[in-house]
Each structure stands twice: as C-alpha cells, then as structure tokens.
C-alpha cells in the first residue's frame, strides 16, 4: 500500500463541500500515475463480456442529472433507452380532499377507541387525495442504431467506467474493430455517442427513434432526426408534458442523410451522435416551457464543439465531484472477473474490492441523477423504460427519498443534495393547502409519497398512505445538511420550510387520553399492520422520533438565525410532551405506544429504528439500554429483506458498531436476487435507494459523526484488514482520510472547515499515538473526556494528523502552482485560485474564499485571464466578464462567512493555453 500524501489527501476542496481528499498518494493530473493508481482506477469499472441484448437490467446507466440513458452495447441493433427527468404522466393538480377536516375528529375518536378498522375505512372515504394515486415518471423512448451484419463479433468487451462516467463497447466484426463510447454531459446538456473503427470508411448504420408515448418522428434537416411527443395520461389527468428529442450525426468521412425520421450514415471513419431533449415542464404548476427551443438550442451549442472538447468538459465537470473520495478495501483475483460473475459468486469468494466498487457506484448514480437545478433522484434515479413503472418510479418519502440522499453529505457530494431542498420549497406550497383543507391547520404537510406535481395528500389507501410525517422527515434534512456545511445563508433560505413543518404539528398534535402525551392521530408505522389488515394508530414510535428531530432542528436553527424566540418556546414545550421510546416485553424498541407484536415478524420496514439511523437518538454511550433494545429489534426482525431493506440494515448495524454484522448484511445484498447484473439494487424489482443505502452504510462503517464527534473506523469489519479512504465528510465541517493495516489505524488526517472544538473517538487513542497540526507544525493541546477520545481546538483550513508512533509521515508537500493568497479588501479576506483540470481549448478551476478576522456578509473575487480565456459556466456564484476581466460574486447561500470561514466556487472556461493562474486576483467583501 502506498503511503498517504498529505498534499493529495488534503488538496483544497471541492466546490461547496469543504476540502477534498484526493486518491492516496496519486498525483493529480500526472501523466504517468503509479501502477497501483492505474490498477485501482481500472477496478472502478463494471465489466462484461457480452451485450445486454433485450435485458434492461443488463444495460448500463449514464446521466447528467437531467438526461439519462440505458446503453445496451449490442452489436446488431444498439439501443439507448432515454429519459428526461421532468417527463411525468399527467399535469398540475390539487391533491387535497376537502372532506378531510370535517372527518378528522371522528377518525381520531375511533383510533383512540381502538376501533382501527372503522377509522381506516373512514380515512379511505374522506382523507384520500384526489386522485387516489399519484402520477408516474415515464420514458421518453429509444434511439436505436441498426448496424450492418458483418459477421459474428469477437473480442467483445462492455464497460461502465465510474472514473470517467462513460459507457463503452468494443468488438471485432468482419476483421474490423468497432468501438462506441457514450456519456451524458452536464456542461453541455447533451448525450454524446462516439463511434469509431480501426479501418477507414467502416462505419455504416441507420438511426431511428421509437416510443410508447404519443409521438411523431421527423427529419428536421439532413443530419438530424426528431421525436416530438407528450407524456401519458394517468389517474384521469391528461398528459401535458411536451418533449422533443433530437439526434444529429457529425461524421468524419462517408455520408449522412436524414429523411422520414430515419438517419443514415454510410462509409464513415468516425461519427459523433449528439442527443438533445427538451421538456415543457417548468415547475409543478407550469408546463408551457419552450421545449423545442430548449432541445434545439442545446444541440446547436454542442454542435459547435469538437468531440474531444465535449469529452474534456464532461470529464472536468464529473471528476470535480467523483474524485473527491477514494477508497481501497483490498483486492483479490476475484476482481478480475466480469461484474455479473462477481455478483453471482460473491457468497463463495473473498472479493473485498467489490465493496469499494459498490460504494463508488452509488456515488456515480447520485452524481448522474441529481444535480443543482434538476429534479431529485426518484425511486429509479432517472432511469425508467416504462409508462407505468413499479410504484410509479416516484418519490416514496417513508424510505426511498431520504435514503437516496444519505450518502450526499457523508461522501462529499453536497451539491447533489440541492434538488431535494428545491422540492421541499415546492411542497411547502402544496402541503400548506393539504394542511388547511384536510386538517384545518397551518404550516405544511406531506404524507408517504409525492411526484413531479408535488402531491401532498394521503394516497394509495390508509394502510399505506395515512402517515403524517413525510414532510417532517424531509424538513429535518435541512438542519442535517447545515451541520455538514455550516452555510448560514442556506439555513436562512430554508428556515421557513422548517418552521412550517413544525407549525403543522403544533396545530395538529392531540393528547392521548390514556397516556397524556402529545401524539399524531391518525398515522401509522410505515406500511406495517399492528393487527390484521390495520395499520392506522396514534403516536407510532417513528413519528415521535421524527418530531423530536424536527422540533430540535427548528429550535436550533432559530437560535443560529436569532429568530422566533416565542415560537421556539412553544416548540420546546411540545417536544417535552412527546412519548419517549420504550423497551417492550421482548427486549425490543416498541414500534407503537402499546406493546403490540407485529403480525408480520420479518417485515421489510424497521421504521421504529429511525432513532438509531439516520437519527442520533439511540447511541451506544448516550442511551445504552435503548441501544441494546435496538440490537434485539433487529435480531427479531431478521437479516433478510428486500434490497433496500438490507441496505438500511447495513446502516443500522454500523451504528450499533458491529462491523461483522454490517458486513454480513452487505454480503447478503450482493446476490443475484438483490443486485441486478448491472448492479442496480432489486426490491425486486429495481429500486435505487438500495444502492444509495449501501454506499451510506459502507461510509458509516468507516466514519460516523452523528453524536457531536468524529468516530473513526467505528465498525471496521475483519474482512477489510487493510485499506484506506479519503474525502469522507463529517458533521461540523470536517474532511477525513484514514489508512489502516492489520485491522488497526495507521494514520488519520482531518481538515477543518471552520474554527471550533473537535472531539475525535478512535481505538488509536487508547494506545500510544502522535497528534499534530500539519498546517503550522504545532502540537495542539488536548483533553481526554474518555479513554478513546481526544478533544482539541481546531482552526479553519488547518489539517491535523494522528498516527501510531513509527508510522512514517506522509511525503513532503510538492511545489504548488497555486498563486497564493490574493490581496484583500482590508478585511483580511483572501482568495486562492487553483487550476483543477485543463485540456486543449479549455480549463476548470476553483477559487477558495476565506474571511479574515471579521465575519462577512458577501464577497466578490476579480481577476484578469492572462491568455484571454472566456468563462462559460460558474457554480456557487454568479459572474460577469468584460474582455479578459472576470468578476464573480457569491451565490445567495454562500455569501455569509464567519471569521476565518471559507467557501469555494468553481468554473469552466474556454480558450487556448497555457492556463496559468492569474497574477492579479483580488477579493472584496461586504
């Protein structure tokens, strides 16, 4: 194992996510990385030796957050199944049921009288939304390339490369090697298909669109085909999302023609196919967008760029996110097998690298299905080939949607979380109407599902849908995200959603006549009957846990923002009257107020352990009795379950600090009935939350931060005796790297985003160790609250190293091309400019802005490009450019910085090199 390089571990950070920890010891941008780096990079591939044929679960997913495709890799008729994230059935609708409020008192009376069937029947009559079901995410259709028969294919290889976000296929037919590569570009908002051959003039094919939607095909010009359609109708609501898909061929050699909706390429040496899709969806209320203009404009812009530049821009954008985290859990010869074989044989062989692959595959899927400005990742991410997918491929809030984002902050993909907060803002609108109409309450509410139209009412039936705390759970994500980022402006922008969620429950909680607690009524413990065929109840444990988190979050947010002191007093009073968690007669956490025994002992949901994960209400040291009861609960429920249920249990056992059991659950997940050949998680059928849950679970085995401390290697299994990870994020604003051998830690590196006091727990601290500040060479003073805990003061931007004595320090920091801190405006604020990637015709860079001795409310950074480059995209800021002079100002959410606090913005720019940093970088603050 190569030693950990401090510079490469702690190179200044990814935009919006604190410092980045880059692959251990691998020189960023090196022309010849070490052989180990190349081997590990090669291992981050899904590999196959045959085409997908007609099997969707063998096809490989690509995406840019908005556009998605499943690439089949066939040698006769290639298929790209296409999605655009706003193509949903139906159109805007109001889901609220006006009969709800008038029936609520009777429903509550029946529940408190234990007349659950009658209460459930009344809910089905008066509380279900209109329509009763919600609306489905749908496919756009397919682009098919019909290839000539040139003989049987040999030397076939199909790959999804997670390091480059490209799907490729290579084979020999008729004595010619053909290659195809497909990627979905976020900077240019197109899907790019590149076809090459090793013989000039060998590429010939026809391309056509087809779709199950109501569509027409066309040939807009001699190199382009189009598919113009409208989404399907559902639940009595007419489909109203218009879309246009365009595919254009750019060839080297040969000819290209288009007529009647068929594109014909003949005798080309290379071909670049550009696919652009526009949608008329504007937001949950508006569907009159210029979908044709969107599709045409993006295609025309991409058409001006050569393929190598499209690919370079794609790589710079994607790798700025993906490369923030590296992981190595060891490797055996099992990793040399194709991916489908590795899954099928996983139970019988030692294949630790597969855990690293599954971890990074989850990160890849999140980057590919959720970007700022897109829809959140739904039940299938953005990949769906059906008009009526299972569970409508929508957003199931009682498990799926929060699970999708469990790894967003912990695995350093903070920006990918932003679509969820946009959705929450939408739900405060629709949910406010549901609160008023169905409960006579203020604030807002959302139940167990939502869709692109932000339906917020009870759906599907009372036994599943009568769960009040979906919106409350989503609102808690606001506070937890803030705990990672420390972004006060983000918190301020989303505080109204937090407050509105709490307001609803202040208005609707009622006193349990038998116990005196404040409880939800009616509600359920998600999808699990407590008696035969009835789930409706009052005050289920999960509700109480979620509300405890919600009330804590809005109280603490109000304190940070210095808002609503009287409201905080009301919230605290309500929190104090919530039912406590109880240990039942079987030694388990009670799922309901009464000590009922569930009819379905091995049910997939274990909702009443929300307090263990993702919450922090059950901890080993803080609540030992409940901690042991949580273990007993899992033992009673059993290990088996659906794919997503197994993934949740990995997280549970990690929080119980039982690495062996967490690893056992991970291995249970890697089997052919729970993981498809393309590594999609299976309920079955496909549900992507299992993928994201598995990534989260592996992260939780290595780093936990839910209990106001960093706990390093809290659940390391013996199956991973040596390894290393870098780039994981902890609450409080910390980026962490770790290396271990023989099952014990060698070295920890921690970079702090902001000043404060850090508590770190690890077995390393029970033995001899060293601790130092790598930034200034000092040794921080420590206290020892417990035998395995050290506590010390940290400074923003500083890196701290803890290691076993005798562990060789990381190599010295090599020379940097960074221009150093910028001049400030007199407040002491500085900015540092770093080129993070460059290519022929462009570059990517990021700038870290750090406040001085005083806090700032906003900042502006300016510079002059030395070679006249032109900025074309900025994230985490807004820009203007006049000639070579560029000015970037903060976004609404990252302008306020505490003293010593920092943030980053990044950008892409076009222009010929060299791409040296500017010499006149300045920063001003306000």
Short mmCIF file of N, CA and C in Angstrom, two decimals, residues 746-837:
data_model
loop_
_atom_site.label_atom_id
_atom_site.label_comp_id
_atom_site.label_asym_id
_atom_site.label_seq_id
_atom_site.Cartn_x
_atom_site.Cartn_y
_atom_site.Cartn_z
N UNK A 746 -3.44 3.26 11.10
CA UNK A 746 -2.08 3.77 10.96
C UNK A 746 -2.05 5.28 11.06
N UNK A 747 -3.02 5.94 10.39
CA UNK A 747 -2.95 7.39 10.28
C UNK A 747 -4.33 7.95 10.00
N UNK A 748 -4.64 9.05 10.64
CA UNK A 748 -5.84 9.84 10.36
C UNK A 748 -5.41 11.25 9.97
N UNK A 749 -6.08 11.80 8.97
CA UNK A 749 -5.90 13.19 8.60
C UNK A 749 -7.26 13.87 8.59
N UNK A 750 -7.36 14.99 9.27
CA UNK A 750 -8.64 15.69 9.41
C UNK A 750 -8.42 17.16 9.07
N UNK A 751 -9.21 17.65 8.11
CA UNK A 751 -9.15 19.07 7.78
C UNK A 751 -10.44 19.73 8.26
N UNK A 752 -10.31 20.86 8.93
CA UNK A 752 -11.46 21.58 9.49
C UNK A 752 -11.87 22.71 8.55
N UNK A 753 -13.17 22.83 8.33
CA UNK A 753 -13.70 23.94 7.55
C UNK A 753 -13.74 25.24 8.34
N UNK A 754 -13.92 25.10 9.65
CA UNK A 754 -14.15 26.30 10.46
C UNK A 754 -13.57 26.11 11.86
N UNK A 755 -13.39 27.22 12.55
CA UNK A 755 -12.84 27.18 13.90
C UNK A 755 -13.82 26.46 14.83
N UNK A 756 -13.27 25.82 15.85
CA UNK A 756 -14.14 25.18 16.83
C UNK A 756 -13.38 24.21 17.70
N UNK A 757 -14.13 23.41 18.43
CA UNK A 757 -13.57 22.36 19.26
C UNK A 757 -13.98 21.01 18.69
N UNK A 758 -13.02 20.17 18.44
CA UNK A 758 -13.26 18.88 17.81
C UNK A 758 -13.05 17.76 18.82
N UNK A 759 -14.02 16.85 18.83
CA UNK A 759 -13.91 15.63 19.63
C UNK A 759 -13.77 14.45 18.66
N UNK A 760 -12.73 13.64 18.83
CA UNK A 760 -12.48 12.51 17.94
C UNK A 760 -12.39 11.24 18.79
N UNK A 761 -13.14 10.23 18.34
CA UNK A 761 -13.13 8.93 19.03
C UNK A 761 -12.52 7.89 18.10
N UNK A 762 -11.58 7.12 18.61
CA UNK A 762 -10.98 6.03 17.83
C UNK A 762 -10.20 5.13 18.76
N UNK A 763 -10.10 3.85 18.39
CA UNK A 763 -9.31 2.91 19.18
C UNK A 763 -7.85 3.33 19.22
N UNK A 764 -7.38 4.06 18.21
CA UNK A 764 -6.00 4.53 18.17
C UNK A 764 -5.63 5.29 19.45
N UNK A 765 -6.59 6.02 20.01
CA UNK A 765 -6.29 6.89 21.14
C UNK A 765 -6.21 6.14 22.46
N UNK A 766 -6.45 4.82 22.45
CA UNK A 766 -6.26 4.02 23.66
C UNK A 766 -4.84 3.50 23.75
N UNK A 767 -4.05 3.75 22.71
CA UNK A 767 -2.65 3.33 22.69
C UNK A 767 -1.77 4.55 22.43
N UNK A 768 -0.48 4.33 22.36
CA UNK A 768 0.45 5.43 22.07
C UNK A 768 0.15 5.99 20.68
N UNK A 769 0.19 7.32 20.58
CA UNK A 769 -0.11 7.97 19.31
C UNK A 769 0.50 9.36 19.30
N UNK A 770 0.58 9.92 18.12
CA UNK A 770 1.01 11.30 17.97
C UNK A 770 -0.12 12.11 17.37
N UNK A 771 -0.13 13.40 17.67
CA UNK A 771 -1.14 14.31 17.13
C UNK A 771 -0.47 15.64 16.83
N UNK A 772 -0.66 16.12 15.60
CA UNK A 772 -0.04 17.38 15.24
C UNK A 772 -0.87 18.16 14.23
N UNK A 773 -0.61 19.46 14.19
CA UNK A 773 -1.21 20.36 13.22
C UNK A 773 -0.24 20.46 12.05
N UNK A 774 -0.60 19.89 10.92
CA UNK A 774 0.30 19.88 9.77
C UNK A 774 0.41 21.25 9.12
N UNK A 775 -0.54 22.12 9.36
CA UNK A 775 -0.54 23.42 8.70
C UNK A 775 0.49 24.35 9.29
N UNK A 776 0.62 24.38 10.62
CA UNK A 776 1.59 25.29 11.22
C UNK A 776 2.67 24.56 12.03
N UNK A 777 2.61 23.22 12.03
CA UNK A 777 3.65 22.45 12.71
C UNK A 777 3.51 22.37 14.21
N UNK A 778 2.43 22.89 14.77
CA UNK A 778 2.26 22.89 16.22
C UNK A 778 1.65 21.57 16.70
N UNK A 779 1.70 21.40 18.01
CA UNK A 779 1.03 20.27 18.65
C UNK A 779 -0.13 20.81 19.46
N UNK A 780 -1.36 20.51 19.06
CA UNK A 780 -2.50 21.08 19.77
C UNK A 780 -2.63 20.51 21.18
N UNK A 781 -3.06 21.36 22.09
CA UNK A 781 -3.36 20.88 23.44
C UNK A 781 -4.64 20.07 23.43
N UNK A 782 -4.64 18.98 24.17
CA UNK A 782 -5.79 18.09 24.15
C UNK A 782 -6.32 17.83 25.55
N UNK A 783 -7.58 17.45 25.60
CA UNK A 783 -8.17 16.88 26.80
C UNK A 783 -8.65 15.48 26.44
N UNK A 784 -8.90 14.65 27.49
CA UNK A 784 -9.28 13.25 27.28
C UNK A 784 -10.59 12.97 28.01
N UNK A 785 -11.73 13.33 27.39
CA UNK A 785 -13.01 13.08 28.05
C UNK A 785 -13.26 11.60 28.34
N UNK A 786 -12.76 10.73 27.47
CA UNK A 786 -12.87 9.28 27.65
C UNK A 786 -11.58 8.66 27.17
N UNK A 787 -11.37 7.38 27.48
CA UNK A 787 -10.09 6.76 27.17
C UNK A 787 -9.83 6.68 25.67
N UNK A 788 -10.88 6.62 24.86
CA UNK A 788 -10.68 6.52 23.41
C UNK A 788 -11.04 7.81 22.69
N UNK A 789 -11.05 8.94 23.41
CA UNK A 789 -11.45 10.22 22.85
C UNK A 789 -10.38 11.26 23.12
N UNK A 790 -10.06 12.06 22.11
CA UNK A 790 -9.27 13.26 22.32
C UNK A 790 -10.10 14.46 21.88
N UNK A 791 -9.90 15.55 22.53
CA UNK A 791 -10.62 16.79 22.21
C UNK A 791 -9.62 17.92 22.14
N UNK A 792 -9.73 18.73 21.08
CA UNK A 792 -8.78 19.83 20.92
C UNK A 792 -9.40 20.93 20.07
N UNK A 793 -8.81 22.09 20.12
CA UNK A 793 -9.27 23.25 19.35
C UNK A 793 -8.72 23.17 17.94
N UNK A 794 -9.59 23.43 16.96
CA UNK A 794 -9.17 23.40 15.56
C UNK A 794 -9.38 24.77 14.93
N UNK A 795 -8.63 25.02 13.87
CA UNK A 795 -8.73 26.28 13.14
C UNK A 795 -9.14 25.99 11.70
N UNK A 796 -9.93 26.88 11.15
CA UNK A 796 -10.40 26.71 9.78
C UNK A 796 -9.23 26.60 8.82
N UNK A 797 -9.31 25.61 7.93
CA UNK A 797 -8.28 25.42 6.92
C UNK A 797 -7.07 24.65 7.39
N UNK A 798 -7.02 24.29 8.66
CA UNK A 798 -5.88 23.54 9.17
C UNK A 798 -6.13 22.04 9.07
N UNK A 799 -5.03 21.30 8.92
CA UNK A 799 -5.08 19.85 8.80
C UNK A 799 -4.37 19.23 9.99
N UNK A 800 -5.00 18.23 10.60
CA UNK A 800 -4.48 17.60 11.80
C UNK A 800 -4.21 16.13 11.51
N UNK A 801 -3.08 15.64 12.02
CA UNK A 801 -2.67 14.25 11.77
C UNK A 801 -2.52 13.52 13.09
N UNK A 802 -3.17 12.37 13.19
CA UNK A 802 -2.98 11.46 14.31
C UNK A 802 -2.45 10.15 13.74
N UNK A 803 -1.47 9.56 14.40
CA UNK A 803 -0.84 8.36 13.85
C UNK A 803 -0.23 7.53 14.96
N UNK A 804 -0.03 6.25 14.65
CA UNK A 804 0.72 5.39 15.54
C UNK A 804 2.20 5.78 15.51
N UNK A 805 2.89 5.75 16.63
CA UNK A 805 4.33 6.01 16.60
C UNK A 805 5.02 5.03 15.65
N UNK A 806 5.94 5.56 14.89
CA UNK A 806 6.65 4.72 13.93
C UNK A 806 6.02 4.70 12.56
N UNK A 807 4.80 5.20 12.46
CA UNK A 807 4.19 5.31 11.14
C UNK A 807 4.88 6.45 10.40
N UNK A 808 5.42 6.13 9.25
CA UNK A 808 6.17 7.15 8.50
C UNK A 808 5.24 8.29 8.14
N UNK A 809 5.70 9.51 8.35
CA UNK A 809 4.86 10.64 7.93
C UNK A 809 4.70 10.66 6.43
N UNK A 810 3.63 11.28 5.98
CA UNK A 810 3.37 11.38 4.57
C UNK A 810 4.46 12.18 3.89
N UNK A 811 4.64 11.97 2.58
CA UNK A 811 5.70 12.71 1.87
C UNK A 811 5.51 14.20 2.00
N UNK A 812 6.62 14.92 1.88
CA UNK A 812 6.54 16.38 1.96
C UNK A 812 5.71 16.92 0.82
N UNK A 813 5.14 18.07 1.07
CA UNK A 813 4.26 18.68 0.09
C UNK A 813 5.07 19.14 -1.11
N UNK A 814 4.74 18.69 -2.33
CA UNK A 814 5.48 19.15 -3.50
C UNK A 814 5.16 20.59 -3.82
N UNK A 815 5.95 21.17 -4.71
CA UNK A 815 5.73 22.55 -5.11
C UNK A 815 4.35 22.72 -5.70
N UNK A 816 3.76 23.85 -5.41
CA UNK A 816 2.39 24.12 -5.86
C UNK A 816 2.40 25.16 -6.94
N UNK A 817 1.44 25.00 -7.89
CA UNK A 817 1.27 26.02 -8.92
C UNK A 817 0.27 27.08 -8.50
N UNK A 818 -0.25 26.95 -7.27
CA UNK A 818 -1.21 27.93 -6.79
C UNK A 818 -0.54 29.30 -6.70
N UNK A 819 -1.27 30.37 -7.03
CA UNK A 819 -0.67 31.69 -6.96
C UNK A 819 -0.55 32.25 -5.56
N UNK A 820 -1.07 31.53 -4.58
CA UNK A 820 -1.03 32.02 -3.21
C UNK A 820 -2.21 32.92 -2.92
N UNK A 821 -2.34 33.36 -1.68
CA UNK A 821 -3.49 34.18 -1.31
C UNK A 821 -3.52 35.49 -2.09
N UNK A 822 -4.75 35.92 -2.36
CA UNK A 822 -4.94 37.17 -3.07
C UNK A 822 -4.83 38.35 -2.12
N UNK A 823 -4.61 39.54 -2.66
CA UNK A 823 -4.78 40.73 -1.84
C UNK A 823 -6.21 40.83 -1.35
N UNK A 824 -6.42 41.44 -0.21
CA UNK A 824 -7.76 41.54 0.35
C UNK A 824 -8.27 42.96 0.26
N UNK A 825 -9.51 43.13 0.71
CA UNK A 825 -10.14 44.43 0.66
C UNK A 825 -9.88 45.26 1.91
N UNK A 826 -9.01 44.75 2.76
CA UNK A 826 -8.78 45.46 4.02
C UNK A 826 -9.44 44.76 5.19
N UNK A 827 -10.26 43.76 4.92
CA UNK A 827 -10.90 43.00 5.99
C UNK A 827 -10.09 41.76 6.34
N UNK A 828 -9.01 41.50 5.58
CA UNK A 828 -8.21 40.31 5.81
C UNK A 828 -8.68 39.12 5.03
N UNK A 829 -9.73 39.23 4.25
CA UNK A 829 -10.22 38.12 3.45
C UNK A 829 -9.23 37.82 2.33
N UNK A 830 -9.12 36.54 1.96
CA UNK A 830 -8.22 36.12 0.91
C UNK A 830 -8.94 35.18 -0.04
N UNK A 831 -8.35 35.02 -1.23
CA UNK A 831 -8.86 34.05 -2.20
C UNK A 831 -7.67 33.33 -2.82
N UNK A 832 -7.83 32.02 -3.05
CA UNK A 832 -6.79 31.20 -3.66
C UNK A 832 -7.37 30.53 -4.89
N UNK A 833 -6.70 30.67 -6.01
CA UNK A 833 -7.14 30.18 -7.33
C UNK A 833 -6.34 28.93 -7.66
N UNK A 834 -7.02 27.83 -8.03
CA UNK A 834 -6.35 26.58 -8.36
C UNK A 834 -6.91 26.04 -9.66
N UNK A 835 -6.06 25.73 -10.62
CA UNK A 835 -6.49 25.05 -11.84
C UNK A 835 -6.64 23.57 -11.50
N UNK A 836 -7.85 23.04 -11.63
CA UNK A 836 -8.12 21.65 -11.28
C UNK A 836 -8.16 20.73 -12.48
N UNK A 837 -8.15 21.30 -13.69
CA UNK A 837 -8.13 20.48 -14.90
C UNK A 837 -7.96 21.37 -16.11
#
